[in-house]
Structure formats: structure tokens, C-alpha cells
Backbone as a ProteinNet text record, in pm:
[ID]
protein_1_A
[PRIMARY]
XXXXXXXXXXXXXXXXXXXXXXXXXXXXXXXXXXXXXXXXXXXXXXXXXXXXXXXXXXXXXXXXXXXXXXXXXXXXXXXXXXXXXXXXXXXXXXXXXXXXXXXXXXXXXXXXXXXXXXXXXXXXXXXXXXXXX
[TERTIARY]
-5118	-5084.8	-5007.3	-4960.1	-4768.8	-4762.4	-4816.4	-4829.7	-4873	-4986.2	-5054	-4971.1	-4884.3	-4777.5	-4676.7	-4622.4	-4512.3	-4540	-4681.6	-4735.8	-4718.9	-4781.5	-4833.2	-4651.3	-4578.4	-4452.8	-4375	-4391.1	-4332.7	-4354.4	-4505.9	-4527.4	-4569.6	-4552	-4524.4	-4413	-4289.3	-4184.6	-4237.9	-4291.3	-4318.8	-4433.8	-4563.9	-4651.5	-4585.1	-4522.9	-4467.2	-4355.2	-4286.5	-4226.5	-4336.1	-4440.1	-4532.2	-4598.3	-4635.2	-4694.5	-4596.8	-4468.3	-4351	-4344	-4336.5	-4326.5	-4460.2	-4567.2	-4680	-4709.8	-4670.8	-4610.5	-4548	-4403.6	-4341	-4359.4	-4440	-4488.2	-4611.5	-4670.4	-4792.3	-4716.5	-4608.4	-4511	-4433.8	-4364.2	-4266.5	-4135	-4118.4	-3966.2	-3922	-3826.5	-3756.5	-3740.4	-3773.1	-3781.3	-3681.8	-3592.8	-3440.2	-3413.1	-3414	-3358.3	-3433.5	-3585.5	-3630	-3598.8	-3560.1	-3500.9	-3407.5	-3299.3	-3167.1	-3167.5	-3232	-3267.9	-3333.9	-3421.1	-3458.4	-3384.6	-3277.8	-3178.2	-3078.8	-3040.4	-2954.7	-2965.2	-3092.5	-3167.1	-3152.5	-3201.7	-3231	-3091.4	-2958.6	-2837.6	-2753	-2799.7	-2728.3	-2842.3	-2935.3	-3059.2	-2976.1	-2964.3	-2913	-2763	-2650.1	-2523.8	-2536	-2594.7	-2640.5	-2699.9	-2785.6	-2851.5	-2763.3	-2639.8	-2568.3	-2522.6	-2461.3	-2408.3	-2497.1	-2607.5	-2670.3	-2720.9	-2780.9	-2783.5	-2686.8	-2514.3	-2426.1	-2438.4	-2462.7	-2457	-2582.3	-2684.3	-2815.9	-2795.8	-2711.3	-2730.6	-2674.6	-2555.7	-2410.1	-2482	-2572.4	-2663.6	-2738.3	-2786.1	-2924.7	-2818.3	-2683.8	-2630.1	-2606.7	-2557.3	-2518.7	-2611.9	-2750.3	-2854.3	-2883	-2852.7	-2896.9	-3036.5	-3062.2	-3203.4	-3237.8	-3394.8	-3424.8	-3413	-3402.4	-3315.4	-3448.5	-3540	-3609.4	-3689.6	-3685	-3743	-3601.3	-3500.7	-3360.5	-3397.6	-3456.1	-3410.3	-3561.6	-3674.3	-3764.7	-3782	-3672.3	-3660.9	-3546.6	-3439.6	-3394.4	-3425.5	-3484.2	-3589.1	-3654.5	-3719.3	-3822.7	-3742.7	-3638.5	-3530.3	-3493	-3466	-3368.2	-3491.2	-3619.8	-3697.5	-3749.3	-3741.5	-3784.7	-3651	-3529.3	-3460.6	-3395.1	-3459.9	-3458.3	-3580	-3668.8	-3819.9	-3729.8	-3688.8	-3633	-3557.4	-3440	-3387.2	-3442.2	-3551.8	-3650.1	-3706.8	-3694.9	-3747	-3916.2	-3917.1	-4082.1	-4135.4	-4249	-4316.8	-4377.8	-4466.5	-4509.9	-4448.3	-4340.9	-4223	-4194.2	-4183.4	-4128.4	-4181.9	-4310	-4435.5	-4457.1	-4433.2	-4460.2	-4331.9	-4182.9	-4100.8	-4091.9	-4192.8	-4186.5	-4283	-4422.2	-4480.1	-4437.5	-4342.9	-4224	-4156.7	-4111.8	-4011.7	-4098.6	-4213.8	-4303.6	-4377.7	-4389	-4478.3	-4422.7	-4460.4	-4379.5	-4398.8	-4322.5	-4316.8	-4182.8	-4112.1	-4001.1	-4058.8	-4214	-4232.7	-4295.9	-4261.1	-4316.6	-4248.3	-4261.9	-4237.7	-4072.7	-4025.4	-3894.3	-3854	-3890.4	-3835	-3948.3	-3849.2	-3960.9	-3885.1	-3954.6	-3894.1	-3767.5	-3611.1	-3508.6	-3505.9	-3380.2	-3332.5	-3301.7	-3313.2	-3241.1	-3109.6	-3052.5	-2929.7	-2860.1	-2905.1	-2858.5	-2923.8	-2842.4	-2850.4	-2860.8	-2937.4	-2940.6	-2827.2	-2738.5	-2645.8	-2498.7	-2394.4	-2229.7	-2192.9	-2242.1	-2203.7	-2254.7	-2178.4	-2213.7	-2234.7	-2357.9	-2469.3	-2351.7	-2330.4	-2255.2	-2231.7	-2247.4	-2259	-2139.7	-2096.3	-1935.4	-1977.9	-1831.6	-1866.2	-1781	-1770.9	-1672.1	-1764.8	-1697.9	-1732.9	-1670.9	-1760.7	-1732.8	-1840.7	-1738	-1826.4	-1854.3	-2018.1	-2002.6	-2102.3	-2011.7	-2063.8	-2146.2
-5199.3	-5263.1	-5244.1	-5201.2	-5230.6	-5061.1	-5009.5	-4836.5	-4820.5	-4882.2	-4864.5	-4960.8	-5100.5	-5132.1	-5009	-4982.7	-4891	-4773.9	-4724.3	-4611.7	-4637.4	-4747	-4795.9	-4791.5	-4861.7	-4879.1	-4764	-4662.8	-4522.6	-4438.7	-4460.5	-4347.2	-4443.5	-4561.4	-4597.7	-4511.7	-4505.5	-4446.3	-4271.2	-4203.9	-4058.3	-4063	-4163.1	-4141.1	-4192.8	-4288.5	-4350	-4194	-4184.6	-4006.9	-3910.6	-3869.9	-3780.2	-3847.9	-3968.1	-4040.5	-4027.8	-4034	-4019.5	-3873.3	-3766.5	-3630.2	-3589.1	-3676.9	-3647.5	-3670.4	-3796.4	-3906.5	-3795.2	-3764.8	-3720.9	-3574.1	-3519.4	-3389.1	-3407	-3520.5	-3579	-3596.9	-3688.3	-3723.4	-3621.4	-3516.4	-3455.7	-3504.5	-3643.2	-3699.9	-3631.1	-3569.3	-3527.8	-3651.4	-3611.9	-3717.6	-3743.6	-3690.8	-3713.7	-3826.5	-3819.1	-3913.8	-4045.6	-4022.2	-4142.9	-4195.3	-4164.8	-4209.8	-4274.7	-4154.2	-4234.7	-4358.4	-4357	-4499.6	-4594.6	-4589.7	-4697.8	-4722.2	-4640.2	-4684.7	-4784.2	-4703.3	-4805.7	-4933.6	-4961.4	-5037.6	-5148.3	-5101.3	-5235.6	-5276.8	-5171.8	-5210.2	-5313	-5291.9	-5372.4	-5523.9	-5549.6	-5638.9	-5725.2	-5679.7	-5672.9	-5744.4	-5702.9	-5732.4	-5845	-5851.9	-5980	-6109	-6120.1	-6212.8	-6215.6	-6220	-6235.3	-6368.6	-6348.4	-6433.8	-6519.3	-6488.2	-6591.5	-6689.3	-6645.8	-6705.5	-6836.6	-6801.6	-6872.7	-6951.1	-6976.3	-7045.1	-7159.1	-7124.2	-7186.8	-7269.4	-7220.3	-7331	-7419.3	-7380	-7507.1	-7620.4	-7568.3	-7651.1	-7767.7	-7708.3	-7755.8	-7851.3	-7829.6	-7865.4	-8012.9	-8003	-8140.7	-8206.2	-8171.3	-8205.4	-8211.2	-8118.1	-8016.6	-7937.9	-7899	-7798.8	-7839.7	-7810.3	-7829.2	-7684	-7729.1	-7606.4	-7493.4	-7554.3	-7472.5	-7370.2	-7437.9	-7308.7	-7212.5	-7249.9	-7131.6	-7067.6	-7096.9	-6976.8	-6934.5	-6939.9	-6886.5	-6769	-6813	-6749.5	-6613.1	-6681.5	-6563.4	-6473.5	-6536.2	-6508.9	-6288.8	-6380.3	-6262.2	-6189	-6187.3	-6124.7	-6020.2	-6066.9	-5953.9	-5898.2	-5901.7	-5847.3	-5743.2	-5793.1	-5640.2	-5577.7	-5607.4	-5534.8	-5426.8	-5453.4	-5362.2	-5281	-5367.2	-5261.7	-5123.4	-5168.2	-5050.2	-4967.4	-4991.2	-4929.8	-4809.1	-4865.7	-4748.3	-4651.8	-4543.5	-4447.6	-4415	-4422.9	-4432.5	-4493.8	-4439.4	-4510.9	-4640.9	-4619.6	-4757.4	-4882.6	-4821.6	-4976.8	-5000.7	-4912.1	-4993.6	-5057	-5013.5	-5087.5	-5199.8	-5226	-5376.4	-5479.6	-5409.2	-5428.4	-5509.8	-5418.3	-5490.9	-5610.1	-5608.7	-5646	-5820	-5841.4	-5925.2	-5968	-5876.6	-5977.1	-6027.1	-5970.6	-6037.6	-6158.7	-6215.8	-6306	-6456	-6509.9	-6662	-6732	-6748.4	-6832.8	-6923.2	-6897	-7014.9	-7147.5	-7085.9	-7193.8	-7319.9	-7455.6	-7563.8	-7639	-7778.4	-7901.2	-7935.4	-7910.5	-7919.4	-8069.3	-8180.5	-8233.6	-8292.6	-8172.1	-8213.9	-8282.7	-8344.8	-8398.8	-8387.4	-8510.8	-8454	-8580.4	-8559.6	-8618.7	-8766.3	-8900.7	-9010.3	-9004	-9109.7	-9101.3	-8974.9	-8854.1	-8799.8	-8813.1	-8758.2	-8781.1	-8634.9	-8624.7	-8536	-8503	-8630.9	-8564.6	-8587.2	-8589.8	-8573.8	-8759.4	-8803.4	-8943.2	-9013.3	-9118.6	-9178.7	-9342.6	-9367.3	-9468.4	-9579	-9721.3	-9844.6	-9935	-10065	-10184	-10228.6	-10309.9	-10367.6	-10494.4	-10555.4	-10720.9	-10743.3	-10836.6	-10923.2	-10939.9	-10918	-10912.2	-11058.1	-11122	-11280.6	-11272.6	-11299.3	-11301.5	-11445	-11490.1	-11574	-11654.6	-11730.5	-11776.4	-11899.1
-888.5	-803.1	-753.7	-852.7	-814.8	-736.3	-802	-760.5	-612	-602.5	-485	-362.8	-370.9	-318.6	-285.4	-348.2	-378.1	-279.8	-300.6	-235.6	-87.8	-62.6	70	123.1	111.1	155.4	154.1	55.5	53.8	201.4	210.3	285.3	411.2	451.2	605.3	679.1	603.5	725.6	708.5	636.5	645.5	763.1	734	878	999.7	998.5	1114.1	1180.6	1044.5	1210	1226.8	1146.9	1178.6	1301	1305.5	1425.8	1553.8	1532.1	1606.2	1679.8	1578.1	1636.9	1732.5	1690.6	1780	1885.2	1891.2	2031	2116.1	2059.8	2144.3	2174.7	2126.9	2162	2264.2	2256.9	2362.7	2506.9	2510.9	2618.5	2646	2564	2626.2	2640	2519.9	2502.8	2400.3	2397.6	2231.2	2153.9	1994.4	1895.7	1858.1	1850.8	1823.1	1942.2	2036	2174.4	2157.5	2077.3	2086.1	1969.3	1855.5	1746.2	1729.2	1827.9	1812.3	1934.9	2039.8	2169.6	2059.2	1970.4	1889.4	1818.1	1715	1675	1723	1796.6	1936.1	1968.3	1962.4	2034.9	1905.6	1843.9	1694.5	1671.7	1671.3	1634.3	1705.7	1867.1	1937.7	1929.1	1906.4	1937.3	1767.8	1715.1	1585.2	1635	1651.3	1689.6	1764.6	1864.7	1987.6	1870.3	1811.6	1731.5	1630	1563.7	1481.9	1567.7	1640	1766.6	1792.6	1837.8	1898.5	1762.3	1662.3	1582.5	1511.8	1492.8	1507.9	1605.9	1746.1	1847.1	1819.1	1763.5	1753.3	1613.2	1508.1	1419.3	1446.7	1523.7	1537.5	1625.8	1737	1810.7	1755.2	1666.9	1538.1	1436.9	1422.2	1342.1	1431.1	1568.7	1610	1704.6	1672.5	1713.7	1832.5	1915.6	2020.3	2044.5	1935.3	1969.7	1798.4	1750.2	1631.9	1550.7	1426.1	1352.3	1309.3	1276.7	1215.7	1380.9	1496.5	1593.2	1642.6	1563.2	1625.5	1440.6	1324.8	1247	1249.7	1309.9	1326.7	1451.9	1533.4	1656.4	1623.5	1529.8	1482.3	1347.6	1265.8	1161.1	1284.4	1331.9	1421.2	1470	1549.4	1608.4	1556.1	1413.9	1286.8	1272.4	1225.9	1187.7	1249.9	1404	1472.7	1539.3	1515	1488.7	1378.9	1287.2	1140.5	1179.9	1255.7	1251.1	1365.3	1458	1539.9	1502.7	1404.2	1324.6	1241	1178	1066.2	1216.1	1164.6	1257	1270.7	1409	1409.5	1502.2	1559.6	1696.7	1654.9	1541.9	1506.2	1483.2	1411.4	1358.4	1521.1	1581	1714.6	1751.9	1809.5	1859.6	1814.6	1644.7	1614.8	1654.3	1643.2	1643.9	1822.9	1914.3	2047	2050.7	1985.1	1944.5	1910.9	1812.5	1787.7	1911.5	1929.7	2089.9	2171.3	2194.4	2301.5	2246.1	2132.9	2082.9	2126.8	2223.2	2250	2190.2	2060.6	1919.9	1984.8	2074.3	2140.3	2184.5	2248.2	2371.5	2287.7	2307.8	2249.4	2335.8	2261.2	2333.4	2360.6	2456.4	2484	2424.5	2394.1	2291.6	2149.6	2064.9	1958.6	1858.6	1751.1	1655.7	1587.6	1592	1492.6	1440.4	1320.2	1205.6	1272.3	1218.9	1260.8	1236.4	1367.5	1355.8	1471.7	1477.5	1573.2	1688.6	1818.7	1939.1	2006.1	2133.6	2171.5	2270.3	2319.6	2408.6	2328.1	2421.1	2317.4	2333	2433.6	2424.1	2338.5	2275.4	2173.6	2209.1	2210.6	2262.2	2141	2227.6	2102.9	2185.9	2062.8	2134.3	2133.5	2232.6	2216.3	2187.9	2115.2	2088	1994.5	1942.8	1848.7	1710.9	1605.3	1480.9	1439.6	1376	1305	1201.5	1084.8	941.4	931.1	895.5	897.2	725.2	716	536.3	536.8
[MASK]
+++++++++++++++++++++++++++++++++++++++++++++++++++++++++++++++++++++++++++++++++++++++++++++++++++++++++++++++++++++++++++++++++++++

């Protein structure tokens, strides 16, 4: 079973590059230009997601956004960036499908942990405290 899985994993990039060469011959786009453009797009997406992930995590810690939605969205984009960096048209199509998935569309008011407010203002009760024995 391990042999079959490793054979599939190792043969995917080779078959992907062969499919890219056929696609390049069919469309007239140079193969090297396609591979370089895809790798640059993946690297830029990965670099941008590093900053976005930090901002989403900090917003989730403050209570502004749900944590799991931000993690799922960031994981999806990182996987798409890695697939764009891999050489080949098939991995690029899978990456574009991952980027087009409407995962982040949901209820704007998702459940939050107790004690975390959505705004920066603090709701408090003002008054005097007296201990009664």
C-alpha cells in the first residue's frame, strides 16, 4: 500500500509537467513562462497570506472574528499557494479552484466564546459596592 501511495505522489509532478507541456504546445504559451508565472504568483500569495494570517489571528484573539473561519481560510490559501509553486497546469487549476471556493461566506455573527465582545468599548455597570454581612 505504501508503494502505491508513494508511486502516486511521485508520479503526480511528472504527469503534471507533461500535461503542462501539451497545454503549452496547444495554446502557444512557452512552458517556462507558464511555470515561472505560476511560481511567482504562488510566492506572492504565500507572502501576502503570512501577513493576513497574523492579522486574522490577532482579530480572533480580540474577539472580532471567529478563529476557525480565519484558520480555514488561511489554510486554503496556503495550500493554493503551494500548489501554484509546484510546476504544472493541473496543480494550478486545483489551486485556482481552491481560491474560488466560497468557504468564507457564512453568517456574519458567528458564535463566540463567553466574555468576548465584538466591539472595543467595555460595557460595565457603574455603582458603589457595599458588603453586607
